[in-house]
XYZ file of N, CA, C and O in Angstrom:
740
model
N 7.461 -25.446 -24.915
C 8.412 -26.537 -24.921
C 7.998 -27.556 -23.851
O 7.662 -27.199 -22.723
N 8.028 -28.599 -24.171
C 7.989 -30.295 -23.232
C 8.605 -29.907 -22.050
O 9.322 -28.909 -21.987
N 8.337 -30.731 -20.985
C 9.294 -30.680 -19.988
C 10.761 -31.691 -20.313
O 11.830 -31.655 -19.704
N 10.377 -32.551 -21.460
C 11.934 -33.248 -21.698
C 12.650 -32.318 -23.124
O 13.752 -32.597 -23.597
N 11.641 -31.053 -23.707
C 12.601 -29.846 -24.266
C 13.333 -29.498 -23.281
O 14.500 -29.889 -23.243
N 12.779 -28.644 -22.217
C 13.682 -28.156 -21.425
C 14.519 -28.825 -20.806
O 15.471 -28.140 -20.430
N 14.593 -30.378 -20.412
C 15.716 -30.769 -19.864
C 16.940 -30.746 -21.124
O 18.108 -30.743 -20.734
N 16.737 -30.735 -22.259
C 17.655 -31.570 -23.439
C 18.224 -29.482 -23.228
O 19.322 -29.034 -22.898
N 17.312 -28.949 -23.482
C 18.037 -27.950 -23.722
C 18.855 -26.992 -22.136
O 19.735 -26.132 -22.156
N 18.128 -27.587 -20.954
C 19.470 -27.501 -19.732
C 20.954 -28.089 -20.121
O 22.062 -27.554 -20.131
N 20.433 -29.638 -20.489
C 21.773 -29.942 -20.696
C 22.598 -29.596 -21.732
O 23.815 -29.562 -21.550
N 21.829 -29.184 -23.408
C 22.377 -28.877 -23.500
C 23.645 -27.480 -23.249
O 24.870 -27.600 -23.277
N 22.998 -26.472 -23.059
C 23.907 -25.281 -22.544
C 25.066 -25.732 -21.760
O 26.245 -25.603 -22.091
N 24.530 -26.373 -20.493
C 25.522 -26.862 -19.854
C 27.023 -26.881 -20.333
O 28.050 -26.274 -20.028
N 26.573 -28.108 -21.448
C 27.299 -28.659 -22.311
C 28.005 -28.185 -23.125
O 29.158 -28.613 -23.068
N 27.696 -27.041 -24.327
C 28.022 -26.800 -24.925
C 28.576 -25.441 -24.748
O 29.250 -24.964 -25.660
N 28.358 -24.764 -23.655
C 29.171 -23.429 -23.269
C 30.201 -24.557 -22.423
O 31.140 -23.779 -22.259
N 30.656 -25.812 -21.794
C 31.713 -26.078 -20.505
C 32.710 -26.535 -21.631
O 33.857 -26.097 -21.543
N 32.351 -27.505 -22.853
C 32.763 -27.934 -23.344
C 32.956 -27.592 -24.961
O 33.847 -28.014 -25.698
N 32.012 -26.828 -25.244
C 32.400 -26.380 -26.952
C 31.407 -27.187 -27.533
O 31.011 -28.154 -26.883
N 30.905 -26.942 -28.715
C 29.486 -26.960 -29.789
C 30.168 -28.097 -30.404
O 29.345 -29.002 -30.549
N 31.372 -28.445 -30.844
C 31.257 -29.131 -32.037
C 32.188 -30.412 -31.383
O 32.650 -31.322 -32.072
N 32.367 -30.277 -29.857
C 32.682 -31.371 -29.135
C 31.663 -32.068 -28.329
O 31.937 -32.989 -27.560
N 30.740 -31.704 -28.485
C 29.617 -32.404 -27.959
C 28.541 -33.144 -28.634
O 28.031 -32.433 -29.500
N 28.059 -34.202 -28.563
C 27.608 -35.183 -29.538
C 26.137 -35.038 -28.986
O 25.982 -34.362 -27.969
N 24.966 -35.674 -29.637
C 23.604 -35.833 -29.405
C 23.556 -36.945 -27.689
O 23.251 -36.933 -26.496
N 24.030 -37.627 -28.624
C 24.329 -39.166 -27.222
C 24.686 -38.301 -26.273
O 23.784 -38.047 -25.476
N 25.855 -37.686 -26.070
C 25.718 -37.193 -24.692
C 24.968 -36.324 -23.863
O 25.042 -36.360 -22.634
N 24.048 -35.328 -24.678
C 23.047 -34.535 -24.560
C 21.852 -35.346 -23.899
O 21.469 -34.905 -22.815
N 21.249 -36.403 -24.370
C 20.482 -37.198 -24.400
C 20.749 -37.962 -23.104
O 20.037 -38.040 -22.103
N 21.996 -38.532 -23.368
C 22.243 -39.242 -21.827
C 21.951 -38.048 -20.535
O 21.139 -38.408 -19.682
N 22.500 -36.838 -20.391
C 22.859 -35.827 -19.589
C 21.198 -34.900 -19.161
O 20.775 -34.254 -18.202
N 20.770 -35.258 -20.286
C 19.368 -34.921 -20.207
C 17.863 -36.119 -19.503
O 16.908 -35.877 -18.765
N 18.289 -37.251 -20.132
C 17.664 -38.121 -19.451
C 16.509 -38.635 -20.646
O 15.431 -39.196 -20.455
N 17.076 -38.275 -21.777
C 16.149 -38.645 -22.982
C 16.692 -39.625 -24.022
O 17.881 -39.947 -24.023
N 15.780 -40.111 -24.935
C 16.351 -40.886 -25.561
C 16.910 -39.795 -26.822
O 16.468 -38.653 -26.945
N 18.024 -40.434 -27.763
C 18.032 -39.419 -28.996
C 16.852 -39.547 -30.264
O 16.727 -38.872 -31.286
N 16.215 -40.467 -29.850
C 14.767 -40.102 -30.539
C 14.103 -38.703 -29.948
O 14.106 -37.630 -30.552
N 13.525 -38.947 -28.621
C 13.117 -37.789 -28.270
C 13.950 -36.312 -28.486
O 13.389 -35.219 -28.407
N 15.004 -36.449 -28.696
C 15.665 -35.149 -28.707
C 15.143 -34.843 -29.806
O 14.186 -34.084 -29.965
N 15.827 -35.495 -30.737
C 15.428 -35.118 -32.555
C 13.898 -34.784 -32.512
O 13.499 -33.734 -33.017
N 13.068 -35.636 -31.935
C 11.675 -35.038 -32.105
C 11.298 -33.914 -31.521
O 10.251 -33.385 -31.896
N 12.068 -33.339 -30.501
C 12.029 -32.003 -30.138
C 12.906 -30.799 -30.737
O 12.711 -29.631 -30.400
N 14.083 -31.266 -31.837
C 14.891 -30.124 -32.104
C 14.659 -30.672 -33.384
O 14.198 -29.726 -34.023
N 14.719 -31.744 -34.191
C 15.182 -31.834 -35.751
C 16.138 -31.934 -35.632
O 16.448 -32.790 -36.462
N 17.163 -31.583 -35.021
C 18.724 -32.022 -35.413
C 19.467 -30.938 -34.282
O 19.010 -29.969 -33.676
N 21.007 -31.659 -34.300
C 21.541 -30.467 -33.546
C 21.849 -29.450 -33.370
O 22.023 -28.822 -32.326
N 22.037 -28.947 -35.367
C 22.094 -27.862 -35.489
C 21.103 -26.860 -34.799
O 21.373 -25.895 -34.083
N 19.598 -27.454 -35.298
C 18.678 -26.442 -34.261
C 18.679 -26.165 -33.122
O 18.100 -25.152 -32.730
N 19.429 -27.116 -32.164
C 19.340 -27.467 -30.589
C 20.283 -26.335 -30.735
O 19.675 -25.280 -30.553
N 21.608 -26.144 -31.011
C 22.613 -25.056 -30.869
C 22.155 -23.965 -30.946
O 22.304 -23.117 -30.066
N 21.297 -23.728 -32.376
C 20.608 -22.119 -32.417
C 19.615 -21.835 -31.043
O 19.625 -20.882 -30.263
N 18.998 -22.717 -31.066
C 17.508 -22.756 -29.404
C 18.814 -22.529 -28.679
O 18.970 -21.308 -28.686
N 20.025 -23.212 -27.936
C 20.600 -22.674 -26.932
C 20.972 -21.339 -27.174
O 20.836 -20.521 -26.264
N 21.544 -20.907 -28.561
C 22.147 -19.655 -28.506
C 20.976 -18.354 -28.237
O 21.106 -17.360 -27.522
N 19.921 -18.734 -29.010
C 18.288 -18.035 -29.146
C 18.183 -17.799 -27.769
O 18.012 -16.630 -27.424
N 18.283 -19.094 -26.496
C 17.778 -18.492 -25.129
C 18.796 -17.747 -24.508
O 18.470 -16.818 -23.769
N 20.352 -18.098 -24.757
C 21.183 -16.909 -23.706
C 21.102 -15.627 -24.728
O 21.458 -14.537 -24.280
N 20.841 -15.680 -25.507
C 20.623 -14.368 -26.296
C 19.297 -13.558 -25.845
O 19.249 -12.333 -25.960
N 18.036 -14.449 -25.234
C 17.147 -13.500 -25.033
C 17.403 -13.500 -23.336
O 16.632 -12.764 -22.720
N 18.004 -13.949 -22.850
C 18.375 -13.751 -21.411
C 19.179 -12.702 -20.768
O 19.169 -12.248 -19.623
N 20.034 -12.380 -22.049
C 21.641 -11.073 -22.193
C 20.937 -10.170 -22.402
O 21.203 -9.107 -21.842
N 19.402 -10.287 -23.572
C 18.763 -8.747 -24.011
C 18.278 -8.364 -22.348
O 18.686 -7.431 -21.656
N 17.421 -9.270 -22.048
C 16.662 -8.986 -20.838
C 17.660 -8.333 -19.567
O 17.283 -7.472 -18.772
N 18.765 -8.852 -19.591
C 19.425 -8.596 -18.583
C 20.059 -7.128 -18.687
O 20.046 -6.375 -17.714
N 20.628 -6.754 -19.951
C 20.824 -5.429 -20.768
C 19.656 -4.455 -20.506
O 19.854 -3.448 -19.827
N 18.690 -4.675 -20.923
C 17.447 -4.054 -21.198
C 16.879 -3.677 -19.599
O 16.317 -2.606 -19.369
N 17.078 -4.558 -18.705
C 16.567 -4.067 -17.297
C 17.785 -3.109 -16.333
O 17.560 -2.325 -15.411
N 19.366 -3.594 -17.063
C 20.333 -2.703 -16.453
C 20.658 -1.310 -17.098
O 21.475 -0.535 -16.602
N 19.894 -1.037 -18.334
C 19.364 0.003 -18.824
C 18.234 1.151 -18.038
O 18.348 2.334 -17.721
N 17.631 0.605 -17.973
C 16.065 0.828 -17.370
C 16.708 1.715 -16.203
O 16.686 2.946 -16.212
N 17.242 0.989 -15.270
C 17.223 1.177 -13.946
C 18.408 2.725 -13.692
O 18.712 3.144 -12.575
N 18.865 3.292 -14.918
C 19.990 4.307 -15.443
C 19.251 5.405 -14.989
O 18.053 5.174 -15.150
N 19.528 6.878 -14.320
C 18.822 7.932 -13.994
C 18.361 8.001 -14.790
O 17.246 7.692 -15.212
N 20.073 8.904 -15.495
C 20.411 9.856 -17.347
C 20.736 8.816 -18.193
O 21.038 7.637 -18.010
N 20.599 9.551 -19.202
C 21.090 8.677 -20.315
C 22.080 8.346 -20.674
O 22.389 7.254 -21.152
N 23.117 9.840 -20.371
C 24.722 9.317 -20.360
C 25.016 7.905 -19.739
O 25.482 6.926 -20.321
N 24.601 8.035 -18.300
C 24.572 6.438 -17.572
C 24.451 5.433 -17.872
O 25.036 4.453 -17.409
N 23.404 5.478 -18.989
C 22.964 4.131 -20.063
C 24.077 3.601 -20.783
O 24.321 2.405 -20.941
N 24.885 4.792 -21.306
C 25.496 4.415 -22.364
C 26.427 3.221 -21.966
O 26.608 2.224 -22.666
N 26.957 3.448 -20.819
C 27.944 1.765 -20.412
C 26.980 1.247 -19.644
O 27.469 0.796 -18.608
N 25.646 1.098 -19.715
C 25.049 -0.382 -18.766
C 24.971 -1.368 -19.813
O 23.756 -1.552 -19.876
N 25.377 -1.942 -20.474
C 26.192 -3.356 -21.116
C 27.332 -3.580 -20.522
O 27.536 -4.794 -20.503
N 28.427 -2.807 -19.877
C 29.158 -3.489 -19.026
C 28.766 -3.608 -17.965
O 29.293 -4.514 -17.320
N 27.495 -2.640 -17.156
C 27.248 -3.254 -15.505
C 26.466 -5.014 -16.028
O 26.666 -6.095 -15.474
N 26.007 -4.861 -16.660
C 25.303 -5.666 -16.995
C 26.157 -7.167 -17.292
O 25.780 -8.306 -17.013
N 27.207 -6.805 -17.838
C 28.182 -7.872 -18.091
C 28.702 -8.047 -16.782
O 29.281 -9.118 -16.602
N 28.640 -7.273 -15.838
C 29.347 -7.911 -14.428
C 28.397 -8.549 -13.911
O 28.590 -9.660 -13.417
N 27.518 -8.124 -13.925
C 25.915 -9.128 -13.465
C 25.970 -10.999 -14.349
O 25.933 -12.135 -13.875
N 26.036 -10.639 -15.295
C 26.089 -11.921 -16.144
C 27.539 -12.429 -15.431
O 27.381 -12.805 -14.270
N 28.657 -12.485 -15.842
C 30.053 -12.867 -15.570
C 30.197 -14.026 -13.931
O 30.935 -14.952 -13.596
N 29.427 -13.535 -13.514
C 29.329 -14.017 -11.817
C 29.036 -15.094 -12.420
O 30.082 -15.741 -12.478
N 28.194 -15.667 -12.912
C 27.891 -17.090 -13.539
C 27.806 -17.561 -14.909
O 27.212 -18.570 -15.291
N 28.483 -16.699 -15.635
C 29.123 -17.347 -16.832
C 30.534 -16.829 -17.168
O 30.787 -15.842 -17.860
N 31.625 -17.855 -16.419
C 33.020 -18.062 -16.813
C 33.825 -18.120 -18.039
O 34.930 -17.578 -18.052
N 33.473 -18.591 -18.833
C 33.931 -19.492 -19.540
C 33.924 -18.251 -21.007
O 33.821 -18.752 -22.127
N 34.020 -16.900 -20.908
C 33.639 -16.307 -21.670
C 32.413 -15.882 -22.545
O 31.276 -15.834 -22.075
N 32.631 -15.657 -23.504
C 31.282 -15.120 -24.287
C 30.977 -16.875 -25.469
O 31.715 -17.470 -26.254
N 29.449 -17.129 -24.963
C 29.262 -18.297 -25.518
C 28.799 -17.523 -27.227
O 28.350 -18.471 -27.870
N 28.766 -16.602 -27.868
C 28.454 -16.164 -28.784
C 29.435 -16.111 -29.615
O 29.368 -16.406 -30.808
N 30.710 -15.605 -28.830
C 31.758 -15.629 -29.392
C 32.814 -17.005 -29.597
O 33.765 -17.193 -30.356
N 32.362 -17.594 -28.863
C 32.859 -19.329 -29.177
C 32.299 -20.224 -29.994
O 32.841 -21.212 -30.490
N 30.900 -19.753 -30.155
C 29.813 -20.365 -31.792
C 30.434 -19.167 -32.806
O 30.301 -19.517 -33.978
N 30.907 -18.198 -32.704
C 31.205 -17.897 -34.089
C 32.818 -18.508 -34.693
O 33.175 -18.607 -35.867
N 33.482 -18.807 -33.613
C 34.434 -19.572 -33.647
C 34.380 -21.175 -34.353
O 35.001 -21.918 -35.113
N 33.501 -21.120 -33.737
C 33.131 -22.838 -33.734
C 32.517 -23.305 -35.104
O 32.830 -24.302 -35.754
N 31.350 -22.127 -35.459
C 30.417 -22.612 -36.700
C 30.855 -21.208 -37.720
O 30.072 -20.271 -37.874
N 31.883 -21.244 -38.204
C 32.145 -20.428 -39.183
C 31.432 -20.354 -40.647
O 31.886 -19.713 -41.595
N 30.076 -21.227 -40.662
C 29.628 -20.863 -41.890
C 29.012 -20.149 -41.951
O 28.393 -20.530 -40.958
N 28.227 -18.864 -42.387
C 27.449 -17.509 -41.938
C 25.789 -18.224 -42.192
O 24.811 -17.707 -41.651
N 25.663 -19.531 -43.133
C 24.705 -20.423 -43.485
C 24.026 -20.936 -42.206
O 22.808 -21.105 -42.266
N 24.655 -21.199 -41.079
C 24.367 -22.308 -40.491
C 23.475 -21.370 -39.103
O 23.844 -20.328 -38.562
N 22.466 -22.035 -38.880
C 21.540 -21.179 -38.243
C 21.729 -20.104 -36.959
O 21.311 -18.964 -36.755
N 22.703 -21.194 -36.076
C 23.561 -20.465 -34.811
C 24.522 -19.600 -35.186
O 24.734 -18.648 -34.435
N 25.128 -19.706 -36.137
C 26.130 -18.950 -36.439
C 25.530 -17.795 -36.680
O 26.021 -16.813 -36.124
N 24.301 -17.591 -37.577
C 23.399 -16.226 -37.882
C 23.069 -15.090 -36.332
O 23.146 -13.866 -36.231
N 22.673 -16.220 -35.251
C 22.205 -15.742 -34.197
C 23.095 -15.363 -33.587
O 22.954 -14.213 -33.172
N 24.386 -16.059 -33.229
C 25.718 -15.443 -32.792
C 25.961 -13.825 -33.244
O 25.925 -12.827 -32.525
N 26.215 -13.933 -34.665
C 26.526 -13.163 -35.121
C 25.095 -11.179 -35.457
O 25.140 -10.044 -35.932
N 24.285 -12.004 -34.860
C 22.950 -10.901 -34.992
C 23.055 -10.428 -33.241
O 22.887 -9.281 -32.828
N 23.332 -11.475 -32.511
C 23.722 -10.997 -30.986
C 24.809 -9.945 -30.970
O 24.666 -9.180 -30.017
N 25.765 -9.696 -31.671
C 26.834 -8.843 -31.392
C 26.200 -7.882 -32.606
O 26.809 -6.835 -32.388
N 25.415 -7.642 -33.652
C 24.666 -6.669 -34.012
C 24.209 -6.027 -33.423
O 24.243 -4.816 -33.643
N 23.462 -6.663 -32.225
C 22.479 -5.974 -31.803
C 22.903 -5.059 -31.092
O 22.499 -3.896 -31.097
N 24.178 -5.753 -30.093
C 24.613 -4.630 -28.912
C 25.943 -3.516 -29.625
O 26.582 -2.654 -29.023
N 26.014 -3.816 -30.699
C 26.721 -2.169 -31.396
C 25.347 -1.713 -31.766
O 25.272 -0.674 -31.111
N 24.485 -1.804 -32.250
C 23.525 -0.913 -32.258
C 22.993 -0.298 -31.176
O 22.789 0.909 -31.051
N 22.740 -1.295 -30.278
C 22.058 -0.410 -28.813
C 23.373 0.066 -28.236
O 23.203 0.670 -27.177
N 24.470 -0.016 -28.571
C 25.506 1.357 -28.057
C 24.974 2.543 -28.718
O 24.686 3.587 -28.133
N 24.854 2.318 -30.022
C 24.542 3.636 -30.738
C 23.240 4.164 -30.316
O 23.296 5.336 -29.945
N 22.358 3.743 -30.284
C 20.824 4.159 -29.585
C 21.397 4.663 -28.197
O 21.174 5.809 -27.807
N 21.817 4.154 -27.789
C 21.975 5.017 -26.159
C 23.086 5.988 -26.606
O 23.127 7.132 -26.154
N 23.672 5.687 -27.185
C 24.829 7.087 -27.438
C 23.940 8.277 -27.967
O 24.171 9.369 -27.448
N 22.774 8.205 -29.108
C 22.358 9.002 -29.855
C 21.224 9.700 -28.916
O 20.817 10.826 -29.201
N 20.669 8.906 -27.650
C 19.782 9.404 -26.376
C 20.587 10.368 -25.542
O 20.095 11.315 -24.929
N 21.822 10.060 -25.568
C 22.345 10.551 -24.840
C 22.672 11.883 -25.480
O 23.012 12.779 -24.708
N 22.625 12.123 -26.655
C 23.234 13.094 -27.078
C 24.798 13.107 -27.768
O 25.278 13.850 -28.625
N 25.363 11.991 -27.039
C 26.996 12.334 -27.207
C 27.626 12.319 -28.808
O 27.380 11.420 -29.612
N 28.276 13.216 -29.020
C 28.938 13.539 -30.311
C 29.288 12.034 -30.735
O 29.480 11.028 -30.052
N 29.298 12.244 -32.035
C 29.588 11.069 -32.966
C 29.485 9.232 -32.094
O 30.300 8.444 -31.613
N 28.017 9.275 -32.296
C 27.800 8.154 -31.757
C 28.234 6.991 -32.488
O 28.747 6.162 -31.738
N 28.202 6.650 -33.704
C 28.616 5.652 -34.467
C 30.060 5.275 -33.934
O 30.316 4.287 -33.245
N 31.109 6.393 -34.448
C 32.108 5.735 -33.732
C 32.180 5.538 -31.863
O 32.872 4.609 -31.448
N 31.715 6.113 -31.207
C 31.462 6.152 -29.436
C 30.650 4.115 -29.895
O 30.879 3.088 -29.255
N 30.170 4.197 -30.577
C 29.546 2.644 -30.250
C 29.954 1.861 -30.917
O 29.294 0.826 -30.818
N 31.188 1.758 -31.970
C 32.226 0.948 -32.016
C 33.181 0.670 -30.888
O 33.422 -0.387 -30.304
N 33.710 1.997 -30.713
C 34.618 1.672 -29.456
C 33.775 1.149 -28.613
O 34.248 0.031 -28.407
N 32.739 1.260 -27.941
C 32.573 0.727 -26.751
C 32.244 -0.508 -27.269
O 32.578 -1.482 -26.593
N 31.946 -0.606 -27.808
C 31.261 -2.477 -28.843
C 32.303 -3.276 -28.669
O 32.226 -4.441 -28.279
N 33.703 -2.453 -29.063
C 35.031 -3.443 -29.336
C 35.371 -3.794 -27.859
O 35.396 -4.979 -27.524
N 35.672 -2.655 -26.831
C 35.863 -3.044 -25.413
C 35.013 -3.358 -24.918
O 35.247 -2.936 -23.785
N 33.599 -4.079 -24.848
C 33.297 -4.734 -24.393
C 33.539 -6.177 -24.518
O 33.745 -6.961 -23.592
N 33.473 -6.520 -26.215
C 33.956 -7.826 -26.516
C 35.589 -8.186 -26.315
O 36.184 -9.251 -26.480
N 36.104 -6.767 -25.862
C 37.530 -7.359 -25.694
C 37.569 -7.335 -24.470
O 38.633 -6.913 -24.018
N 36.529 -7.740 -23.476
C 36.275 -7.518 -21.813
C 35.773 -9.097 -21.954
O 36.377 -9.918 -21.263
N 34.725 -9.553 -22.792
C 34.590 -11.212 -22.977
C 35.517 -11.652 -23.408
O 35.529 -12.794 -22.947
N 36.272 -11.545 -23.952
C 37.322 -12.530 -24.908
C 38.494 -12.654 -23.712
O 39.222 -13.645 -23.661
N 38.605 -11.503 -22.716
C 39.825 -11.822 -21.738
C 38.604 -12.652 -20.754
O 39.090 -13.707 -20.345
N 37.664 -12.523 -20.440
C 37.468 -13.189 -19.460
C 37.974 -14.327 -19.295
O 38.649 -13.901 -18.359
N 38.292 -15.475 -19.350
C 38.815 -16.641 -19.100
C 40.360 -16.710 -18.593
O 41.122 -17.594 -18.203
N 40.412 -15.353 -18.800
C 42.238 -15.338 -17.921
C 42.206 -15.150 -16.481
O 41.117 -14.788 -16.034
N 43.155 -15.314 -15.657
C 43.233 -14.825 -14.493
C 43.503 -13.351 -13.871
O 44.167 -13.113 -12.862
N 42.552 -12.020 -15.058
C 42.633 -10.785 -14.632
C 41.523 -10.346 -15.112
O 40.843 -10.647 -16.093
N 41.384 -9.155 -13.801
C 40.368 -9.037 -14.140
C 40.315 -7.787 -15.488
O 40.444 -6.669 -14.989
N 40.235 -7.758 -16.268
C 40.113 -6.779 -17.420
C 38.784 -5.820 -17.609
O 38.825 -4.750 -18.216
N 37.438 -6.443 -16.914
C 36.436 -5.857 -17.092
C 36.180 -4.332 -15.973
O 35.418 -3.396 -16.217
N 36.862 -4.453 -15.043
C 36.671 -3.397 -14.437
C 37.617 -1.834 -14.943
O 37.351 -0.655 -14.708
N 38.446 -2.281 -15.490
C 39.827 -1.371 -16.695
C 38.652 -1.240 -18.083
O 38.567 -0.104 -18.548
N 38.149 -1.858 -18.459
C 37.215 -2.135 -19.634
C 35.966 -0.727 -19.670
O 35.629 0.196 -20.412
N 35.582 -1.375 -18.222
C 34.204 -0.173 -17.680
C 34.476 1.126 -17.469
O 33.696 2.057 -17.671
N 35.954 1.219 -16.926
C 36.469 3.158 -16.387
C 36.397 3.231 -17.959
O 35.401 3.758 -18.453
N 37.279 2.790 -18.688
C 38.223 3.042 -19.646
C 36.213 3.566 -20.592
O 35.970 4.686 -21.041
N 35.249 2.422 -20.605
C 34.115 2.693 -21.475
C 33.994 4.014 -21.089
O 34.303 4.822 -21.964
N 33.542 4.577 -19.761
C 33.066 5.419 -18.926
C 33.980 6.996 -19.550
O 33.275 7.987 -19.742
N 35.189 7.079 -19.764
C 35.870 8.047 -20.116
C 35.458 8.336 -21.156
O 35.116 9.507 -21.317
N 35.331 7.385 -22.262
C 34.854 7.858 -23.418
C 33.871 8.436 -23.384
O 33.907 9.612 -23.746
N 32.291 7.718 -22.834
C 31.287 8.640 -22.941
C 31.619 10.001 -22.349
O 31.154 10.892 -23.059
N 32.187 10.400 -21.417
C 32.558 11.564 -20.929
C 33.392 12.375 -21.697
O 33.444 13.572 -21.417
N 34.210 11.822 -22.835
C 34.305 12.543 -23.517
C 33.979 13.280 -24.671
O 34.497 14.183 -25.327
N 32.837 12.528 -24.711
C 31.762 12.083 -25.955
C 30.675 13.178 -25.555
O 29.730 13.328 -26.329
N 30.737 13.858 -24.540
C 29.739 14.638 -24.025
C 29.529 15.591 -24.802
O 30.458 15.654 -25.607
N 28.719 16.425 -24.983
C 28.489 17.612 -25.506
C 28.634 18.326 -24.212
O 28.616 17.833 -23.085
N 28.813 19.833 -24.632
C 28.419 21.017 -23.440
C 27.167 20.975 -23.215
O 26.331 20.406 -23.917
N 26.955 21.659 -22.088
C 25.553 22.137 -22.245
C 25.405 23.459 -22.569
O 26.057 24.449 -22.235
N 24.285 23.296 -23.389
C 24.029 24.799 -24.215
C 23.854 26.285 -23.252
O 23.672 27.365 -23.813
């Protein structure tokens, strides 16, 4: 990417996680960025693409951030809730809730390119519940990685209130895997 990609696409994020996707216009991107809206378009094709590229980079920024607060887990049981340490790591600097969950809000057509990526982002992390549930061993992982799938996104969706819900979110994940345990043989 250009160095005036990456500014269009600083601003946009900025932008479109402070303020919302379908309240934000090219012109202001462009102004905020320091480009003309020629240059933008010649770097995205349109805005729709600019939305998917923003959603595409906090999406590979959340894997990375997931994927290294994974890593760093003794056991595997441990793994199974590092998507919420991981969400407290993220949260420190993104307020405003889950920007994945405000594009599926926002672009309700399942057609429209961001909306795909939104919606393949919250695929992904019920699946990697289930992969770490099924490492771990713990009984009936499918459902263990719904529930934890649902309380996590119901740990983004309160974020924007004045409580904190994610730390009630994390015991509350944490019990389950513990109950999810098998014996040992």
């Amino acid at each position: 990417m250009t160095p005036a990609g990456r500014r269009i696409l600083v601003a946009a994020e900025e932008l479109f996680y402070s303020r919302g996707i379908t309240a934000v216009g090219v012109d202001l991107i462009a102004e905020q960025s320091g480009v003309t809206k020629r240059t933008l378009y010649n770097q995205f094709g349109s805005k729709d693409l600019l939305v998917a590229t923003y959603l595409a980079e906090r999406d590979r920024r959340w894997r990375e951030l997931v994927r290294t607060t994974v890593d760093t887990c003794e056991r595997p049981v441990e793994a199974v809730t590092a998507p919420f340490d991981a969400l407290r790591t993220w949260s420190k600097t993104n307020t405003r809730g889950c920007a994945f969950i405000n594009a599926l809000a926002e672009l309700p057509d399942p057609s429209h390119p961001a909306h795909r990526i939104a919606a393949n982002q919250k695929l992904w992390l019920q699946n990697l519940f289930k992969e770490l549930a099924v490492a771990a061993d713990c009984s009936d992982p499918v459902t263990l990685a719904t529930r934890l799938f649902v309380l996590h996104e119901g740990a983004l969706a309160t974020q924007p209130l004045p409580i904190d819900t994610l730390s009630e979110t994390a015991d509350l994940a944490r019990a389950l895997v513990r109950a999810s345990e098998r014996p040992l043989r």
